[in-house]
Short mmCIF file of C-alpha atoms in Angstrom, two decimals:
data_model
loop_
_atom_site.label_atom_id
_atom_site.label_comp_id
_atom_site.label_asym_id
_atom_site.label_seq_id
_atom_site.Cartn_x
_atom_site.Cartn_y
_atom_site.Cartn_z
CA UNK A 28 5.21 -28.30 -15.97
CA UNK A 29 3.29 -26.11 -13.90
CA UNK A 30 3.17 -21.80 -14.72
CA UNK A 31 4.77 -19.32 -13.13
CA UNK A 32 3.94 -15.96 -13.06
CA UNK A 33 5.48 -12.26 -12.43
CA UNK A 34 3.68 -9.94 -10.36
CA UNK A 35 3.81 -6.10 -11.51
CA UNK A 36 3.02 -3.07 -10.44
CA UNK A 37 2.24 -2.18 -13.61
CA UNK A 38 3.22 -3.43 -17.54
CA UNK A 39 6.73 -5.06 -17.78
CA UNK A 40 8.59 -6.49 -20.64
CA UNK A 41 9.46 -9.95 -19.32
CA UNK A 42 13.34 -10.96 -18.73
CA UNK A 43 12.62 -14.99 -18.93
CA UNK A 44 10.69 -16.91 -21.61
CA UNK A 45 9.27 -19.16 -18.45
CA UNK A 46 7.19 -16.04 -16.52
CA UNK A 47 3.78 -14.61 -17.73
CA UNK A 48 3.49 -11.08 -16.39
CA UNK A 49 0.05 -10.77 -14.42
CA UNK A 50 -0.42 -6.50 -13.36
CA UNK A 51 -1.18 -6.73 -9.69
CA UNK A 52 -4.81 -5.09 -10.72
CA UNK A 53 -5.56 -8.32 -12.61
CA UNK A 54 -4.40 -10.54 -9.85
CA UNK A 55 -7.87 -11.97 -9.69
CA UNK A 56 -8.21 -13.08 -13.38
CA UNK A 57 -6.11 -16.06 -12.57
CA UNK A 58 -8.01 -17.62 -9.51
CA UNK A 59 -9.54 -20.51 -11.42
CA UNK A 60 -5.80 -21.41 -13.17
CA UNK A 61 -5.04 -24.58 -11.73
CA UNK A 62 -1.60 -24.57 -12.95
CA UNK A 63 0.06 -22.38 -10.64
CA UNK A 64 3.61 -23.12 -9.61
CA UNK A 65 4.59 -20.33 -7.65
CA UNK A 66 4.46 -16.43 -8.05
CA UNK A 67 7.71 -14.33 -8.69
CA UNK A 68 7.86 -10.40 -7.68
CA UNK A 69 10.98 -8.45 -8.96
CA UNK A 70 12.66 -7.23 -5.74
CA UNK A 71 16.25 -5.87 -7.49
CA UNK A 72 14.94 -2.27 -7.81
CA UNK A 73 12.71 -1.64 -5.12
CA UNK A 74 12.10 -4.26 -2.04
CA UNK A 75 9.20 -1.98 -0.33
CA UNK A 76 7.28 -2.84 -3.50
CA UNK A 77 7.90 -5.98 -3.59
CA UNK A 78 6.92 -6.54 0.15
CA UNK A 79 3.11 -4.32 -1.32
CA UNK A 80 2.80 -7.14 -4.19
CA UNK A 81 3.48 -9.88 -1.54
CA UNK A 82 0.90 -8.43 0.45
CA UNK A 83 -1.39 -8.28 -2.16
CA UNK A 84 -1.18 -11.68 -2.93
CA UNK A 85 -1.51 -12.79 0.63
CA UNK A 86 -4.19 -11.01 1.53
CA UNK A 87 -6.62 -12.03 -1.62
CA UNK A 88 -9.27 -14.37 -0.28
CA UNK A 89 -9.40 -16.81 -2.98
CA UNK A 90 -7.52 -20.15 -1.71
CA UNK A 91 -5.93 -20.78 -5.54
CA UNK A 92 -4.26 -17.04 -5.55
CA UNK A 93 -2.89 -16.57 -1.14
CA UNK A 94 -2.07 -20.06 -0.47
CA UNK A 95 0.40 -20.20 -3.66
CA UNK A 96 4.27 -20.25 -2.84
CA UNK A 97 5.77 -16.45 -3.68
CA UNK A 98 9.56 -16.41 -4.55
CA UNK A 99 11.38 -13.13 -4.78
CA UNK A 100 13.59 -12.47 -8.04
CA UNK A 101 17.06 -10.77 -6.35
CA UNK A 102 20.55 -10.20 -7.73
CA UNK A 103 22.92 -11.43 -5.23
CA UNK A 104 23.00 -13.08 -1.48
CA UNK A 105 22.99 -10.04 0.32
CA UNK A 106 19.71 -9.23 -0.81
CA UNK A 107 18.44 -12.80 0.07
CA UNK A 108 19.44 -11.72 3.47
CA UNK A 109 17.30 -8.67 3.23
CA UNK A 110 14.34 -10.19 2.17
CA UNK A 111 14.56 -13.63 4.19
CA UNK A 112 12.28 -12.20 7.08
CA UNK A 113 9.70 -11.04 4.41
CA UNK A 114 7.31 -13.78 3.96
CA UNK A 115 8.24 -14.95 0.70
CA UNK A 116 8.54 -18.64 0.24
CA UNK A 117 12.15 -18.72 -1.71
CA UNK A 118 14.38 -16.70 -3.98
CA UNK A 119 15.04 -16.73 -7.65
CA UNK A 120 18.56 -15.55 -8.37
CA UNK A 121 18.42 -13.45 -11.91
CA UNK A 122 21.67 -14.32 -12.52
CA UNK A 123 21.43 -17.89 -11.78
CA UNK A 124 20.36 -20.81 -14.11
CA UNK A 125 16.97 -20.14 -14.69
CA UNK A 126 15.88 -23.44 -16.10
CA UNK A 127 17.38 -25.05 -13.03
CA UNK A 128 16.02 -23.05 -10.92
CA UNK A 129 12.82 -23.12 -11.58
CA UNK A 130 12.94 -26.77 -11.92
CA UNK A 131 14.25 -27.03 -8.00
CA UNK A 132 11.12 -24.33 -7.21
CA UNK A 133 8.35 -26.04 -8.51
CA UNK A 134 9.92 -29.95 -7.13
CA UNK A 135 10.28 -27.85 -3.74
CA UNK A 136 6.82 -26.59 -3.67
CA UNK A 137 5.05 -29.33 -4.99
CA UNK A 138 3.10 -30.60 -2.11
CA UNK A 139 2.44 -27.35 -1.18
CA UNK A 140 0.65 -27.12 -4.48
CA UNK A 141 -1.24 -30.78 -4.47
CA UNK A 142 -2.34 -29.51 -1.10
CA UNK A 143 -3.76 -26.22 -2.74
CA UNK A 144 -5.17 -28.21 -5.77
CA UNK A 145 -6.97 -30.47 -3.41
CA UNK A 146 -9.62 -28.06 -1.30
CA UNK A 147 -12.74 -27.79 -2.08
CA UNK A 148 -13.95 -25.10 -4.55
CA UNK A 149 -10.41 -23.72 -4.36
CA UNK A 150 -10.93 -21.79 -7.59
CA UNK A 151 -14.65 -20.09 -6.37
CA UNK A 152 -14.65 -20.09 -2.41
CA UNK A 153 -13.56 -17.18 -0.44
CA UNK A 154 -11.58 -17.30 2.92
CA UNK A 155 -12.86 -13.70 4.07
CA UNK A 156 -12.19 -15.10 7.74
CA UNK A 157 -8.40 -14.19 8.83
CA UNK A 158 -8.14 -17.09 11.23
CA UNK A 159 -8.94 -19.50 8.61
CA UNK A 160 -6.73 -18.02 6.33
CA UNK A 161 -4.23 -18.52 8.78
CA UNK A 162 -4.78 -21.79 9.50
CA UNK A 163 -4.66 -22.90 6.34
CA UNK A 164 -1.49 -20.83 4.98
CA UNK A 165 -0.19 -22.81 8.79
CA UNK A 166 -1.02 -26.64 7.24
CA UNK A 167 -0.35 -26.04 3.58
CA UNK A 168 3.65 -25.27 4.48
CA UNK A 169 3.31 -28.38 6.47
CA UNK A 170 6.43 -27.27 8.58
CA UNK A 171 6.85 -25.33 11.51
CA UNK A 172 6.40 -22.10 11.97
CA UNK A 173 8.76 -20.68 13.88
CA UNK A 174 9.19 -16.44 14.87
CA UNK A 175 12.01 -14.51 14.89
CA UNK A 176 13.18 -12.19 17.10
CA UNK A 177 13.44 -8.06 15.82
CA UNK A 178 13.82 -4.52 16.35
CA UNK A 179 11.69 -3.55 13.87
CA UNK A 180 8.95 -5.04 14.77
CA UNK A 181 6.55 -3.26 18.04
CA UNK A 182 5.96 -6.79 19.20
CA UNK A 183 9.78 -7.78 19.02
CA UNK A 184 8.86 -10.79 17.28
CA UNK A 185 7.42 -11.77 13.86
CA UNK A 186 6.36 -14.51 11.89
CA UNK A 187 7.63 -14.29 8.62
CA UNK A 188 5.20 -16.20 6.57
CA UNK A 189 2.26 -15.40 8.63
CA UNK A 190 2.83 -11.42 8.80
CA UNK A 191 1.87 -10.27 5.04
CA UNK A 192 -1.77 -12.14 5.78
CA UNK A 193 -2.62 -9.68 8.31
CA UNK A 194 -3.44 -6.16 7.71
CA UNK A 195 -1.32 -5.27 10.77
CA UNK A 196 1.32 -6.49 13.05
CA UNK A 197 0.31 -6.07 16.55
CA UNK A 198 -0.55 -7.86 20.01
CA UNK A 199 -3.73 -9.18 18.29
CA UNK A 200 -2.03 -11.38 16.03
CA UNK A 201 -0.69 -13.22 19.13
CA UNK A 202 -4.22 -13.43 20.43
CA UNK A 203 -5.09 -15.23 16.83
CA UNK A 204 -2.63 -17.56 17.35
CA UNK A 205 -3.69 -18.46 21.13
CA UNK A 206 -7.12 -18.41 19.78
CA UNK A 207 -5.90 -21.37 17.64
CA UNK A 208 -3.97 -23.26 19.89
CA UNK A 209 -7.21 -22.85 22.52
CA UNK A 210 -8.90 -24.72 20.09
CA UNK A 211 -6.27 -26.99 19.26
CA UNK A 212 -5.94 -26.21 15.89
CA UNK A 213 -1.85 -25.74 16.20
CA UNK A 214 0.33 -27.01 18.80
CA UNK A 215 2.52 -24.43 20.24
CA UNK A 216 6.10 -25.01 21.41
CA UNK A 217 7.83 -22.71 23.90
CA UNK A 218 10.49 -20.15 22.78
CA UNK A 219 10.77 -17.36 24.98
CA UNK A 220 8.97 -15.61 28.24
CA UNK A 221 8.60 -12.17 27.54
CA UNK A 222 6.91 -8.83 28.83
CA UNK A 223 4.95 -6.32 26.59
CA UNK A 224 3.64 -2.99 27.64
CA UNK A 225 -0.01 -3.10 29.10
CA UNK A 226 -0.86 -0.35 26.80
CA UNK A 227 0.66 -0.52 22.90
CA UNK A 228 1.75 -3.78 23.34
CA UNK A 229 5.42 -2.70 22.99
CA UNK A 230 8.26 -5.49 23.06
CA UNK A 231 10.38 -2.45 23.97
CA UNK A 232 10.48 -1.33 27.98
CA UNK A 233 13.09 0.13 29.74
CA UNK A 234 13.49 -0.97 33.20
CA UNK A 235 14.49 1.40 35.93
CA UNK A 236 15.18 1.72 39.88
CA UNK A 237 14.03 4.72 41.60
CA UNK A 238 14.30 5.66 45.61
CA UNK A 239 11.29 4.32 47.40
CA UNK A 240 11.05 7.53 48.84
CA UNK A 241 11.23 10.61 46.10
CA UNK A 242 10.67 8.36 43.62
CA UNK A 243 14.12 10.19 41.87
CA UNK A 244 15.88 7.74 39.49
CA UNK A 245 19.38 9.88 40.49
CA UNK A 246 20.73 7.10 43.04
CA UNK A 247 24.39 5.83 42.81
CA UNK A 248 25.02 2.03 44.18
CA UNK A 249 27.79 1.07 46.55
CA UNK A 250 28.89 -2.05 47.99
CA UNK A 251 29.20 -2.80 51.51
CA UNK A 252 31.83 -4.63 52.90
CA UNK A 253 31.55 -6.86 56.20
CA UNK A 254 35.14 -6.85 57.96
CA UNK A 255 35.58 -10.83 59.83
CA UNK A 256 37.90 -9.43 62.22
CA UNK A 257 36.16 -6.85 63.64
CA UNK A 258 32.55 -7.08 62.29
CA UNK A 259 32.37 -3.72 61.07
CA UNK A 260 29.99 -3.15 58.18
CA UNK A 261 30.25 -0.22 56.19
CA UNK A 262 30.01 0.82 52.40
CA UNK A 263 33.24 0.86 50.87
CA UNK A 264 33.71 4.35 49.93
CA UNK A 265 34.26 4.44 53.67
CA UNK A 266 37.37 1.94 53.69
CA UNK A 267 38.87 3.58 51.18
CA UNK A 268 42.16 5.17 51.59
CA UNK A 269 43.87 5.86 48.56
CA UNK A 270 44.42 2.49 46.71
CA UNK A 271 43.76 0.52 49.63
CA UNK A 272 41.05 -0.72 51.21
CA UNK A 273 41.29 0.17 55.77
CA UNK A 274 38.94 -0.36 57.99
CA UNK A 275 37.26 3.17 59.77
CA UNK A 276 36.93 1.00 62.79
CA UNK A 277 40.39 -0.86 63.76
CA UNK A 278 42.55 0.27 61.13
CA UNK A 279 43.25 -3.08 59.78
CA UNK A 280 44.02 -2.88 56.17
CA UNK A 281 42.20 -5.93 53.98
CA UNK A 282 43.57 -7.40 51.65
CA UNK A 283 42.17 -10.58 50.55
CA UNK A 284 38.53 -10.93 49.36
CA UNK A 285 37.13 -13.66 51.40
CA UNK A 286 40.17 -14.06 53.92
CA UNK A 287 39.75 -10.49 55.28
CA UNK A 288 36.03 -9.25 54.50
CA UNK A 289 33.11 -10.34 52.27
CA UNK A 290 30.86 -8.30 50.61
CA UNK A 291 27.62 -8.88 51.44
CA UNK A 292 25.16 -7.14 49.44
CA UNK A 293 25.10 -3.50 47.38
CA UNK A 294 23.41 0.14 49.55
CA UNK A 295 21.80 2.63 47.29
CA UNK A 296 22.13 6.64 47.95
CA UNK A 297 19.71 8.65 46.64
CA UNK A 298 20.93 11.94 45.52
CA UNK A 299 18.05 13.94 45.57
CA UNK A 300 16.50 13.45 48.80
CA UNK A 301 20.13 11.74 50.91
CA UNK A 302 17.94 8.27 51.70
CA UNK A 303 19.98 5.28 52.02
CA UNK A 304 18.81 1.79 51.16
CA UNK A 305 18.64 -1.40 49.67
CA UNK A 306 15.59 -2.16 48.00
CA UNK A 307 15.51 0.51 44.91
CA UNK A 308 11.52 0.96 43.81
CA UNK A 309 11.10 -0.60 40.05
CA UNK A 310 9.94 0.73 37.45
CA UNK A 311 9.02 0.29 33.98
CA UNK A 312 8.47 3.00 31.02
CA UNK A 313 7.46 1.97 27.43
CA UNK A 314 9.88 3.43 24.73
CA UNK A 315 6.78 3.81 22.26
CA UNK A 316 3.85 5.33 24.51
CA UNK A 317 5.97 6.46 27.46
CA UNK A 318 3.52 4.42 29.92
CA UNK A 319 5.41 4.25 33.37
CA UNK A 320 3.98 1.46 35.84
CA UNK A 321 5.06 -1.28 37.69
CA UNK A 322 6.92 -4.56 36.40
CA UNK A 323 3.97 -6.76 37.22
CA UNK A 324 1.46 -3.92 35.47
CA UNK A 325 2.84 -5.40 32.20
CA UNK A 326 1.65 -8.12 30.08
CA UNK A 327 3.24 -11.18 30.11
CA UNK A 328 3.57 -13.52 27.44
CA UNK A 329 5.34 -17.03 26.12
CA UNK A 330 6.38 -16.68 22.76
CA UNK A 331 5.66 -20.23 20.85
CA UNK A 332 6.51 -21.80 17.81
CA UNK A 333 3.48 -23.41 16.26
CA UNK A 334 2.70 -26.38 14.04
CA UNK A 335 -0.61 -27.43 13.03
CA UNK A 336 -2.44 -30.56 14.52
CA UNK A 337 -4.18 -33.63 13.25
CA UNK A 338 -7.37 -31.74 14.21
CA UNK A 339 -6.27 -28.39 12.21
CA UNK A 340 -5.08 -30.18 9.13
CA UNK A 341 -8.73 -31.80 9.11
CA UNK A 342 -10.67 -28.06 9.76
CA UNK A 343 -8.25 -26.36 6.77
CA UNK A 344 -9.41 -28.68 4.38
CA UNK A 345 -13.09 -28.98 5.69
CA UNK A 346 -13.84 -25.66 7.09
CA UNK A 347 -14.07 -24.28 10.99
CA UNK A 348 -16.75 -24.07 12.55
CA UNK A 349 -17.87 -21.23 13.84
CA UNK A 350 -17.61 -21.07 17.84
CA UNK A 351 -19.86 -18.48 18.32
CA UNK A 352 -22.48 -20.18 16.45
CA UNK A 353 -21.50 -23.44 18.03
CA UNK A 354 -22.05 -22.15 21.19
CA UNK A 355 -25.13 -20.45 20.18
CA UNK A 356 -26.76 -23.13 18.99
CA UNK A 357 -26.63 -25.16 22.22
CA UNK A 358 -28.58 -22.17 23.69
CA UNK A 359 -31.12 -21.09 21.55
CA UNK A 360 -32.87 -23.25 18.75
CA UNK A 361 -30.33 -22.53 16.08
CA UNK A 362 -30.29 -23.54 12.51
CA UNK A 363 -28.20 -23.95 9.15
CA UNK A 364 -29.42 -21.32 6.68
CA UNK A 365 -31.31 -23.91 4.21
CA UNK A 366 -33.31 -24.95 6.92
CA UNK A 367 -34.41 -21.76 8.91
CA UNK A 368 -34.89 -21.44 4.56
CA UNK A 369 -37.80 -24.33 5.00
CA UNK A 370 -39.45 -23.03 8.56
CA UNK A 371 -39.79 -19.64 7.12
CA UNK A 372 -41.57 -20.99 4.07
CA UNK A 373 -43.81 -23.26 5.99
CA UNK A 374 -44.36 -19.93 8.64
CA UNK A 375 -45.39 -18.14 5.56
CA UNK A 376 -47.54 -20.73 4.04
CA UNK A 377 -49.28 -20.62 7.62
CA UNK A 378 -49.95 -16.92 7.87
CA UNK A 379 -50.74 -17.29 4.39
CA UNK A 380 -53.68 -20.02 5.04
CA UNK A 381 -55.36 -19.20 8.41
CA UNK A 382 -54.83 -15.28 8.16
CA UNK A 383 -55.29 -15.01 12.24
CA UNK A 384 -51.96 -13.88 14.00
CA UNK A 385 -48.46 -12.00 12.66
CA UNK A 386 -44.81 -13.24 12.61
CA UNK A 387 -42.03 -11.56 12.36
CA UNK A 388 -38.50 -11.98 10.65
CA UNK A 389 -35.48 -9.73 12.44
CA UNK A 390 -32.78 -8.68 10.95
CA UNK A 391 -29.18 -7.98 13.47
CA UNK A 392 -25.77 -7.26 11.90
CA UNK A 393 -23.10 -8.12 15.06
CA UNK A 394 -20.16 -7.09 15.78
CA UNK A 395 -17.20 -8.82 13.64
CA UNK A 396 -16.62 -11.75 15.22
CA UNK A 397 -13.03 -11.49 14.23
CA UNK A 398 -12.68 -8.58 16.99
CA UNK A 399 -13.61 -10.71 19.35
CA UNK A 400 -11.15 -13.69 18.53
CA UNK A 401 -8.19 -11.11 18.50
CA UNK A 402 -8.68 -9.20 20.79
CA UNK A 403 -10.06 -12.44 23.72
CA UNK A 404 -7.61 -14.87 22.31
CA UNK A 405 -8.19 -18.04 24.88
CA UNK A 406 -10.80 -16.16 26.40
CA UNK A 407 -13.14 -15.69 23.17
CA UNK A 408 -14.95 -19.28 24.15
CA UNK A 409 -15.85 -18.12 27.83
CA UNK A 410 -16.92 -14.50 25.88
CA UNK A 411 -19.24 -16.34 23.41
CA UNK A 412 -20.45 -17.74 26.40
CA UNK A 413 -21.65 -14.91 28.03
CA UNK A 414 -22.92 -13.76 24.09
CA UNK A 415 -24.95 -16.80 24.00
CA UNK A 416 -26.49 -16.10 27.85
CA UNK A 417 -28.40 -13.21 26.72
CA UNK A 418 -29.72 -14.37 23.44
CA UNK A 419 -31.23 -17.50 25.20
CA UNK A 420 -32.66 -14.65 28.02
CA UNK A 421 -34.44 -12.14 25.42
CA UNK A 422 -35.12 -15.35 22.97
CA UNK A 423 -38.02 -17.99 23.28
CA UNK A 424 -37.80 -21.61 22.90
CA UNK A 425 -40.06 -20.96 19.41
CA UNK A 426 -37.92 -18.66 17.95
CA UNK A 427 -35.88 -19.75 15.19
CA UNK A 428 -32.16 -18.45 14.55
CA UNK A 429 -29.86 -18.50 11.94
CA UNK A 430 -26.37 -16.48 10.92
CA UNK A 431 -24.69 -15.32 7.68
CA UNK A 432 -20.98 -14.97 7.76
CA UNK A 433 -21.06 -15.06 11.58
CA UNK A 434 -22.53 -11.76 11.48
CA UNK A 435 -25.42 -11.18 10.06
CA UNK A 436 -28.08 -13.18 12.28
CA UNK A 437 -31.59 -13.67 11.37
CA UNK A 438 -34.44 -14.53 13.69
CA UNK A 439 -37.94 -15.70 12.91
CA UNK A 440 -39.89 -14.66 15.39
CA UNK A 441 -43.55 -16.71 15.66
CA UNK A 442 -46.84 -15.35 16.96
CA UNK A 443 -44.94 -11.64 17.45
CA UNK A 444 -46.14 -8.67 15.84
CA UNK A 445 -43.30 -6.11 14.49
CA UNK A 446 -43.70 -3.86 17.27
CA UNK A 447 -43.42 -6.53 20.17
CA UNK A 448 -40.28 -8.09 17.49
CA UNK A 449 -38.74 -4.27 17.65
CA UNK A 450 -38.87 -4.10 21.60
CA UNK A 451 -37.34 -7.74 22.01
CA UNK A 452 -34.52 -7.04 19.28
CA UNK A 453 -33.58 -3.49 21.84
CA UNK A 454 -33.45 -5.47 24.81
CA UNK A 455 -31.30 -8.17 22.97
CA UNK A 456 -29.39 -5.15 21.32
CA UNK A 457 -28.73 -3.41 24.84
CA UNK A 458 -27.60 -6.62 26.52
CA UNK A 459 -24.93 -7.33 23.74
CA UNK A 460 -23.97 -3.66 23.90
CA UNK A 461 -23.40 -3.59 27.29
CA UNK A 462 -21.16 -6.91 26.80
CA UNK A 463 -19.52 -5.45 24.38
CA UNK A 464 -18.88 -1.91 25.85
CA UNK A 465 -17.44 -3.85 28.92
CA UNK A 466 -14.95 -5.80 27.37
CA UNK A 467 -14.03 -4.38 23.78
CA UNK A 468 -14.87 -1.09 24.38
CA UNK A 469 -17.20 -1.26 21.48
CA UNK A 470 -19.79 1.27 21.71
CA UNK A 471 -21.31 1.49 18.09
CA UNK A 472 -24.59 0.84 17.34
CA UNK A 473 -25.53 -2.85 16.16
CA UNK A 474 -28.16 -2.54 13.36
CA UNK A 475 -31.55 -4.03 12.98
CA UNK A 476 -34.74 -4.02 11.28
CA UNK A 477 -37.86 -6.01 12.15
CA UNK A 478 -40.13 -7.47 8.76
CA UNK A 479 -43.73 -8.91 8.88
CA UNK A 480 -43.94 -12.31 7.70
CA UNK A 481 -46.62 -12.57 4.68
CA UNK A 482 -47.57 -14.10 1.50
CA UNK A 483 -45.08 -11.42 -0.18
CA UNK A 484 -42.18 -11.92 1.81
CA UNK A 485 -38.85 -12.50 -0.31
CA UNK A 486 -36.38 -13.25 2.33
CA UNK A 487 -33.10 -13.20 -0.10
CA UNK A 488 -34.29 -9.50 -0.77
CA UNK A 489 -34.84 -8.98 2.61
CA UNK A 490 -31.07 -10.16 3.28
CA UNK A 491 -29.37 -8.68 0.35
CA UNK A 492 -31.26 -5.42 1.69
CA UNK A 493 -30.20 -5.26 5.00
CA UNK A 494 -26.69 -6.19 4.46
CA UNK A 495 -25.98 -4.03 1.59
CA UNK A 496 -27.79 -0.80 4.02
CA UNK A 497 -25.32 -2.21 6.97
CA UNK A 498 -22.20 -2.42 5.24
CA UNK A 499 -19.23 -1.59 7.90
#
């Protein structure tokens, strides 16, 4: 029978003989338990906790500890209603049949677990990427995931299991998932159209008609009624006479809606400036940021329930590549890190032997590529694109590149001294930035440090040294 174990904020004396209590601080003693059957987190006392365990759990980066089912312990229906849209896989009623229970929870989340057990180093690797954490939490439910509609989200919507993974719910999570469907990792299916303000990415506008000339939003509406007989056309406030409705022009009193008269369309009166008309000016204003502008000014967006493809299922088990690098690669003469590992020893043997010109190693820590991905959704491929453009300008076809962690890149640099290394790494540096500034409105500095290549070169050191001195 597998374990199951009860998160705590801090020492508790365990209600059922069946739970070992794990301290949330000690979470991480318990990645290499391969027994796991799901986690339970107390939620009778205090549910706000219980949603900051459940995001501790998620948001670990060890696949054994955040891709394991989470069940909530709660006292009665109504609070399984309360704590259905919080990302937890099930609840465990305290007042229930425990044995049973947990019987039905481990059968239920079974090939959740094989699916867990299976990865690769699941008990060592870490997932520090958020898009393949995603993705894999996405294939190991093997089920659709599906959002639901709220007011207390910004974005209107959520996805319940998928929101304690991120640090933040916002527009960029969207972007994440279109990322992933752009690459078609998940298959989306269509839910709703809706419109989000250009600036917060509120779900929350308020629509409103103004007069086209004052702009005022104090207009009143009236319908205008065409008389057959005579072919009068007038707003009804006009006809009116007492209860009935009589026409100003021949006195003929209607009667019947469609015998007598028709109404044709609805006049607007403004009552600040007296202008009458038909078309009111439209308006939007966001309820969060107060941003007014027009109805097309907003961002539009379908809201899709996503399941993962054969081609997803394949990359959460194997790994995804990395795009950037991908595209990189088909640019410049890019490498895997054990064998830019080999042409750095053999450029070092070289200097070493014949003693008549300099290398140079350099040393750039990028942007997070995660930024990128959530913030250019779709778009990130045609942005890497453009990334890629000006390494293969400021590079040469002998330079050698490699990356760490998709951020960290690494360049040897042949038959360049450290000074002529420095002023190619700015002009690389001052491209990206001005890429970068354009787009993300990223305007930090991006790090880097040129080394000569020589018989005492250490490039693990090197690496450790410059990433440790960058950290952001």
């Amino acid at each position: 029978m597998r374990s199951t174990y009860l998160l705590t904020a801090q020492e508790n004396q365990v209600e059922y003989e069946f739970l070992t209590a794990v301290r949330a601080d000690k979470i991480s003693e318990l990645s290499e338990n391969s027994s796991f059957g799901f986690w339970v987190i107390d939620a009778r006392s205090d549910i706000k906790q219980a949603q900051e365990l459940l995001l501790l759990v998620r948001q670990q980066f060890v696949p054994n500890v955040y891709l394991r089912p989470v069940v909530f312990l709660i006292s009665s229906d109504t609070m399984a209603s309360s704590v259905e849209n919080m990302g937890c896989d099930g609840v465990f009623y305290a007042n229930g049949n425990n044995e049973a229970q947990r019987t039905e929870l481990i059968s239920k989340f079974e090939l959740v677990n094989q699916w867990v057990d299976k990865l690769p180093d699941v008990f060592k690797v870490s997932d520090t990427d958020l898009i393949f954490r995603v993705l894999r939490l996405i294939v190991s439910r093997n089920s659709e995931i599906v959002p639901i509609m709220t007011a207390q989200s910004l974005s209107g919507f959520i996805y319940p299991l998928l929101e304690p993974i991120a640090k933040q719910s916002d527009s960029s999570f969207f972007h994440l998932l279109d990322f992933l469907e752009a690459q078609h990792l998940i298959s989306g299916r269509f839910i709703s159209h809706c419109y989000f303000c250009c600036q917060c990415h509120s779900a929350f506008l308020n629509f409103k008609e103004a007069c086209p000339q004052c702009k005022s939003e104090n207009i009143e509406s009236d319908e205008l009624i065409h008389h057959f007989k005579c072919a009068y056309v007038a707003e009804k406030s006009t006809y009116q006479q007492g209860g009935l409705l009589v026409c100003p022009k021949c006195d003929k009193e209607l009667k019947h809606i469609g015998v007598d008269y028709d109404k044709p369309s609805l006049i607007n009166h403004c009552n600040q400036c007296g202008l009458s008309f038909q078309e009111a000016h439209v308006t939007t204003e966001c309820f969060n940021c107060h941003t007014h502008t027009e109805p097309e000014g907003q961002v539009s967006r379908n809201i899709k329930a996503y399941t993962a493809t054969a081609i997803g299922k394949n990359a959460a088990i194997f790994g995804l590549d990395a795009l950037f690098t991908k595209i990189i690669s088909s640019k410049v003469s890019f490498f895997p890190e054990d064998q830019f590992q080999k042409f750095l020893d053999i450029e070092i043997e070289r200097i070493k032997r014949y003693k008549l010109s300099e290398s140079s190693l350099g040393f750039i820590k990028f942007i997070d590529i995660e930024k990128i991905y959530l913030q250019q959704g779709e778009r990130a491929e045609q942005f890497f694109e453009e990334l890629s453009t000006i390494f293969k300008s400021i590079l040469r076809i002998s330079d050698i590149v490699t990356a760490k962690n998709q951020s960290v890149f690494i360049i040897i640099m042949t038959e360049t001294s450290t000074a002529n290394a420095k002023v190619a790494l700015e002009r690389l540096i001052q491209g990206l930035s001005v890429l970068l500034d354009e787009n993300l409105n990223y305007t930090s500095t991006i790090p880097f440090i040129t080394e000569s290549i020589n018989s005492e070169t250490d490039f693990e050191m090197l690496l450790e040294k410059f990433i440790s001195n960058n950290v952001s």
